[in-house]
Amino acid sequence: MSEIDRRSFLKRAGGVGLGGIAAGYGLGAATTANASESEAEMAGRVNAAELADRRDFDGVHQAGILTPAASFATFLALDSICGGRAELMGALQTISSRARELTRGGAFPVEEYDAPPADSGTLGPVIAPDGLTVTIAFGASLFDGRYGLAARKPAHLTAMSAFPHDDLDPARTGGDVLLQIAAGHQDTVAHAVRELARPVRAELAPRWTMAGAVGAQRGPSPHSSRRNHFGFRDGTSDPDVTDPKVMDRLVWAERGGAEPAWTADGTYQVVRTIRMHVEFWDRVGLHEQEEMIGRKRDTGAPLGGTGEFENPRFDLDPRGERIALDAHIRLANPREPATIDQRILRRAWNYSQGLDPAGQLDVGLLFVAFNQNIQRQFTAIQERLNNEPMIDYVTPEGGGYFFAPAAARHPSDWVGSPLFA
Amino acid sequence: MVAIAIAAATLAALLAGCGSSSPEPVARSIRTIGAHPDITVEEVTGGHLSVQQEAAIAMERTKNPGPGGDLQPLHAEDFVKPVAEYRRYSEREAKAVQRHVESLQGDIAAGDVGAAKRDWLDAYDHYLRLGAAYGALGTLDEQIDGNSGRLPDGVHDPDFTGLHRIEMGLWTGEPTAGLRSPAAYLARRVAHLQVAVRRIAISPLTYATRAHEILEDAQRDMLSGVDAPWSGAGLRATVDSLAATEFVVRTLKPLLNGRGSTVEPVENELARFRAVVDSVRREHGGAWPALGALTQCQRERVDGSLGALLQRLDDVPGALEVKRTKPYPTIAEQRRERQ
Ligand code: HEM
């Protein structure tokens, strides 16, 4: 099954909700309680189905890119402290093989009773795969002089430099290697983070990390997008991941031209950790909030429309009487022929990390964009968004630009091997 | 009467301390609306109407604000006097900034770090009292007061200039010789300030919004320590923003009078916040403490009373609307129009 088929299968099997709610959505036989089954039994069965969901680590494209955003994700940026190229290759190989084991799941052996156990045990003696994906990407800094990789840098990879309203913290920006670790439950992610960092301590030092989650599916339909901290649905308008032609045009690295051959089947990954000033936002009238975004807060429909997935029809509204000309969705995707190649594949998780020094909630959006060419796509959009009205309510604080190469082709391959070939 | 008693009790508690001496909770009605498909919300908390009824009424209100309903919008001319007063005030502040920057330049030339720090703080104070941090000055504001986070190379960026470049030097023990050229640059930029302030276009909406957003910015950028990380002047900077807000509210008071009950609660909260910061200052022997020197209890009192003030100030722009929110057309209507 391809990753997408598996997703729709899982949806039918009840991956989108528990118990009565799933039944209420009429998701079919797999979730409809039969007469002899109690709600609790069914919830247990759905939970078991979710935990058993397995996503292949090996293949053509890495998992975690076209895959719909899993409920929980942690980003772990690492800096290489390896003395040389061979050491770095060894560390990357280790990451891949550990990631492969974790995504496959299973029991782990206890070898010596006196020794520290091979696994932290936080998921119990049998690791359930839980839809875990580990997506490995490289930052521009890996291609400096240290490992002889300078000539092989992907054509569009640079360090992320600040935009006019950013307040980037260097300690939470960049990194040589980025791991995007995502799964159905928070404990699965936390476990994987710990187990992936453990075997490479002497080679890859953690630089920054950020954990996020998507909201529960609260309907009204199983396709309704979840909400971000501003209360708006996020993820409504994304290019069609089931259409390989669209993905070849917008996501996967260009073949030939300036791109080195090893980048084939990879993609650029932009990560932005964007603080959202929610106390301030909560003091804004609903009308003004909706005007800034260009959509209704409750339904997610474009202003003047009725359904979340309805086309906003900017062509009918050239003067911005319905959707302001500087509304977020209008600037982000004007839906004109000239901007069609600028579209990006977005993934977003909400983060919460305590309070800032002024006692305000430190929450925001872990914004991720996959694209074929950062300058043509992400940067072009971001530059249009530089002066949008919403900017007062958010502050980008960290993240980076990365390149996520092709997947390991088979169980003895590893992510990044063509770079060193 | 009861409300006043509660306010007084709360104020006493805020001035006094935190933790176990916290004030009695004040009941507030919070409106929640359920969105779960399987849950029908019967009633909006704090009222007797259903969600649907509430929504219908709110919709009606924005579509047809009848004569007895919403306030009549104000006229743009009503803002001429307040804005003129504010302009005069800003010019005075701009002049003060210029004066202190000149002294700062002298202190740096003379290598007197102590005097330079004092003049730096004074210049920063007056700059913030302009309320200029609220974006109206564009590039000039960035040149004078810009932070390093927005620049590609952060504090090492050649475009990192202005007040905060000098702040970094003074508070990290950089030799003053290296600060001469940033100080000269700052003096040149600040020389344009008075004229710029005189020329800023201020629409009624911007002016009314300023009553609210100067302190929103202070909450976000100053009390968090983001804006003046080396000097730790965040509290002092917040109090400057308070002064600017007090001035704006004073000029708007004639317009607010008689438009609902906005003025009194705003004035009460302004006074309360003022009382809290003054008490914190007294607790530090009369000098503004650096942010890092505040005790947790002092921080909580400052954050809490500013939060409450912001929640009130938020009513000001709404009460001073000059035009009604126009209902926007639907997609279907625009489609029909096209045919
Ligand atoms: C905290 C910051 C942000 C918030 C709260 C936010 C919120 C939203 C919301 C509510 C939507 C509409 C629903 C949807 O289609 O998903 C949206 C759409 C979108 N956003 Fe953002 N966004 C943020 C940052 C960004 C950034 C940094 C970019 C890229 C530079 C971006 C690009 C887009 C794009 C391309 C769309 C889809 C527009 C369309 O195709 O109609 N957003 N965003």
PDB file of C-alpha atoms and ligand atoms in Angstrom, chain A residues 228 230 232-237 274 276 293 295 328-329 332-333 335 344 346 365 367 378 381-382 385 390 394, ligand 1:
ATOM      1  CA  ASN A 228      -4.320  26.734  15.156  1.00  0.00           C
ATOM      2  CA  PHE A 230      -5.776  31.770  16.591  1.00  0.00           C
ATOM      3  CA  PHE A 232      -8.702  29.380  12.576  1.00  0.00           C
ATOM      4  CA  ARG A 233      -8.584  26.185  10.571  1.00  0.00           C
ATOM      5  CA  ASP A 234      -5.110  25.581   9.207  1.00  0.00           C
ATOM      6  CA  GLY A 235      -4.276  23.369   6.250  1.00  0.00           C
ATOM      7  CA  THR A 236      -7.373  23.998   4.144  1.00  0.00           C
ATOM      8  CA  SER A 237      -5.658  24.877   0.936  1.00  0.00           C
ATOM      9  CA  ILE A 274       6.388  31.383  14.832  1.00  0.00           C
ATOM     10  CA  MET A 276       1.699  33.790  18.271  1.00  0.00           C
ATOM     11  CA  ILE A 293      -7.033  35.946   7.476  1.00  0.00           C
ATOM     12  CA  ARG A 295     -11.712  33.310   6.080  1.00  0.00           C
ATOM     13  CA  HIS A 328      -3.313  36.396   4.613  1.00  0.00           C
ATOM     14  CA  ILE A 329      -4.787  33.886   2.174  1.00  0.00           C
ATOM     15  CA  ALA A 332      -0.108  33.841   0.408  1.00  0.00           C
ATOM     16  CA  ASN A 333      -1.762  32.456  -2.709  1.00  0.00           C
ATOM     17  CA  ARG A 335      -4.340  32.167  -7.319  1.00  0.00           C
ATOM     18  CA  ILE A 344       4.054  25.120  -1.220  1.00  0.00           C
ATOM     19  CA  ARG A 346       2.389  23.133   4.239  1.00  0.00           C
ATOM     20  CA  LEU A 365       2.936  27.594  15.086  1.00  0.00           C
ATOM     21  CA  PHE A 367       5.259  25.989  10.359  1.00  0.00           C
ATOM     22  CA  PHE A 378       8.615  29.977   0.123  1.00  0.00           C
ATOM     23  CA  ILE A 381       5.322  34.049  -0.503  1.00  0.00           C
ATOM     24  CA  GLN A 382       7.023  35.251   2.662  1.00  0.00           C
ATOM     25  CA  LEU A 385       3.434  38.442   3.588  1.00  0.00           C
ATOM     26  CA  MET A 390      -1.485  39.679  10.886  1.00  0.00           C
ATOM     27  CA  VAL A 394       3.135  36.897  15.383  1.00  0.00           C
TER      28      VAL A 394
HETATM   29  C1  HEM C   1       1.602  31.932  12.791  1.00  0.00           C
HETATM   30  C2  HEM C   1       1.638  32.184  11.526  1.00  0.00           C
HETATM   31  C3  HEM C   1       0.564  31.791  10.556  1.00  0.00           C
HETATM   32  C4  HEM C   1      -0.761  31.612  10.769  1.00  0.00           C
HETATM   33  C5  HEM C   1      -1.534  31.794  12.065  1.00  0.00           C
HETATM   34  C6  HEM C   1      -1.336  31.233   9.513  1.00  0.00           C
HETATM   35  C7  HEM C   1      -2.674  30.957   9.336  1.00  0.00           C
HETATM   36  C8  HEM C   1      -3.239  30.566   8.135  1.00  0.00           C
HETATM   37  C9  HEM C   1      -4.627  30.271   7.946  1.00  0.00           C
HETATM   38  C10 HEM C   1      -5.697  30.341   9.021  1.00  0.00           C
HETATM   39  C11 HEM C   1      -4.792  29.923   6.655  1.00  0.00           C
HETATM   40  C12 HEM C   1      -6.113  29.546   5.976  1.00  0.00           C
HETATM   41  C13 HEM C   1      -6.395  28.084   5.978  1.00  0.00           C
HETATM   42  C14 HEM C   1      -5.500  27.269   5.115  1.00  0.00           C
HETATM   43  O1  HEM C   1      -5.600  27.287   3.869  1.00  0.00           O
HETATM   44  O2  HEM C   1      -4.666  26.573   5.696  1.00  0.00           O
HETATM   45  C15 HEM C   1      -3.501  29.986   6.020  1.00  0.00           C
HETATM   46  C16 HEM C   1      -3.243  29.697   4.704  1.00  0.00           C
HETATM   47  C17 HEM C   1      -2.016  29.799   4.107  1.00  0.00           C
HETATM   48  N1  HEM C   1      -0.856  30.237   4.688  1.00  0.00           N
HETATM   49 FE1  HEM C   1      -0.616  30.763   6.606  1.00  0.00          FE
HETATM   50  N2  HEM C   1      -0.361  31.184   8.559  1.00  0.00           N
HETATM   51  C18 HEM C   1       0.819  31.523   9.171  1.00  0.00           C
HETATM   52  C19 HEM C   1       2.052  31.606   8.567  1.00  0.00           C
HETATM   53  C20 HEM C   1       2.295  31.395   7.241  1.00  0.00           C
HETATM   54  C21 HEM C   1       3.588  31.515   6.606  1.00  0.00           C
HETATM   55  C22 HEM C   1       4.884  31.883   7.309  1.00  0.00           C
HETATM   56  C23 HEM C   1       3.411  31.213   5.290  1.00  0.00           C
HETATM   57  C24 HEM C   1       4.408  31.162   4.177  1.00  0.00           C
HETATM   58  C25 HEM C   1       5.365  31.998   3.995  1.00  0.00           C
HETATM   59  C26 HEM C   1       2.007  30.904   5.112  1.00  0.00           C
HETATM   60  C27 HEM C   1       1.448  30.528   3.919  1.00  0.00           C
HETATM   61  C28 HEM C   1       0.133  30.171   3.753  1.00  0.00           C
HETATM   62  C29 HEM C   1      -0.390  29.663   2.499  1.00  0.00           C
HETATM   63  C30 HEM C   1       0.377  29.423   1.212  1.00  0.00           C
HETATM   64  C31 HEM C   1      -1.758  29.433   2.726  1.00  0.00           C
HETATM   65  C32 HEM C   1      -2.772  28.887   1.730  1.00  0.00           C
HETATM   66  C33 HEM C   1      -3.383  29.978   0.926  1.00  0.00           C
HETATM   67  C34 HEM C   1      -4.303  29.407  -0.108  1.00  0.00           C
HETATM   68  O3  HEM C   1      -3.852  28.579  -0.902  1.00  0.00           O
HETATM   69  O4  HEM C   1      -5.478  29.772  -0.085  1.00  0.00           O
HETATM   70  N3  HEM C   1       1.361  31.035   6.304  1.00  0.00           N
HETATM   71  N4  HEM C   1      -2.567  30.393   6.943  1.00  0.00           N
END
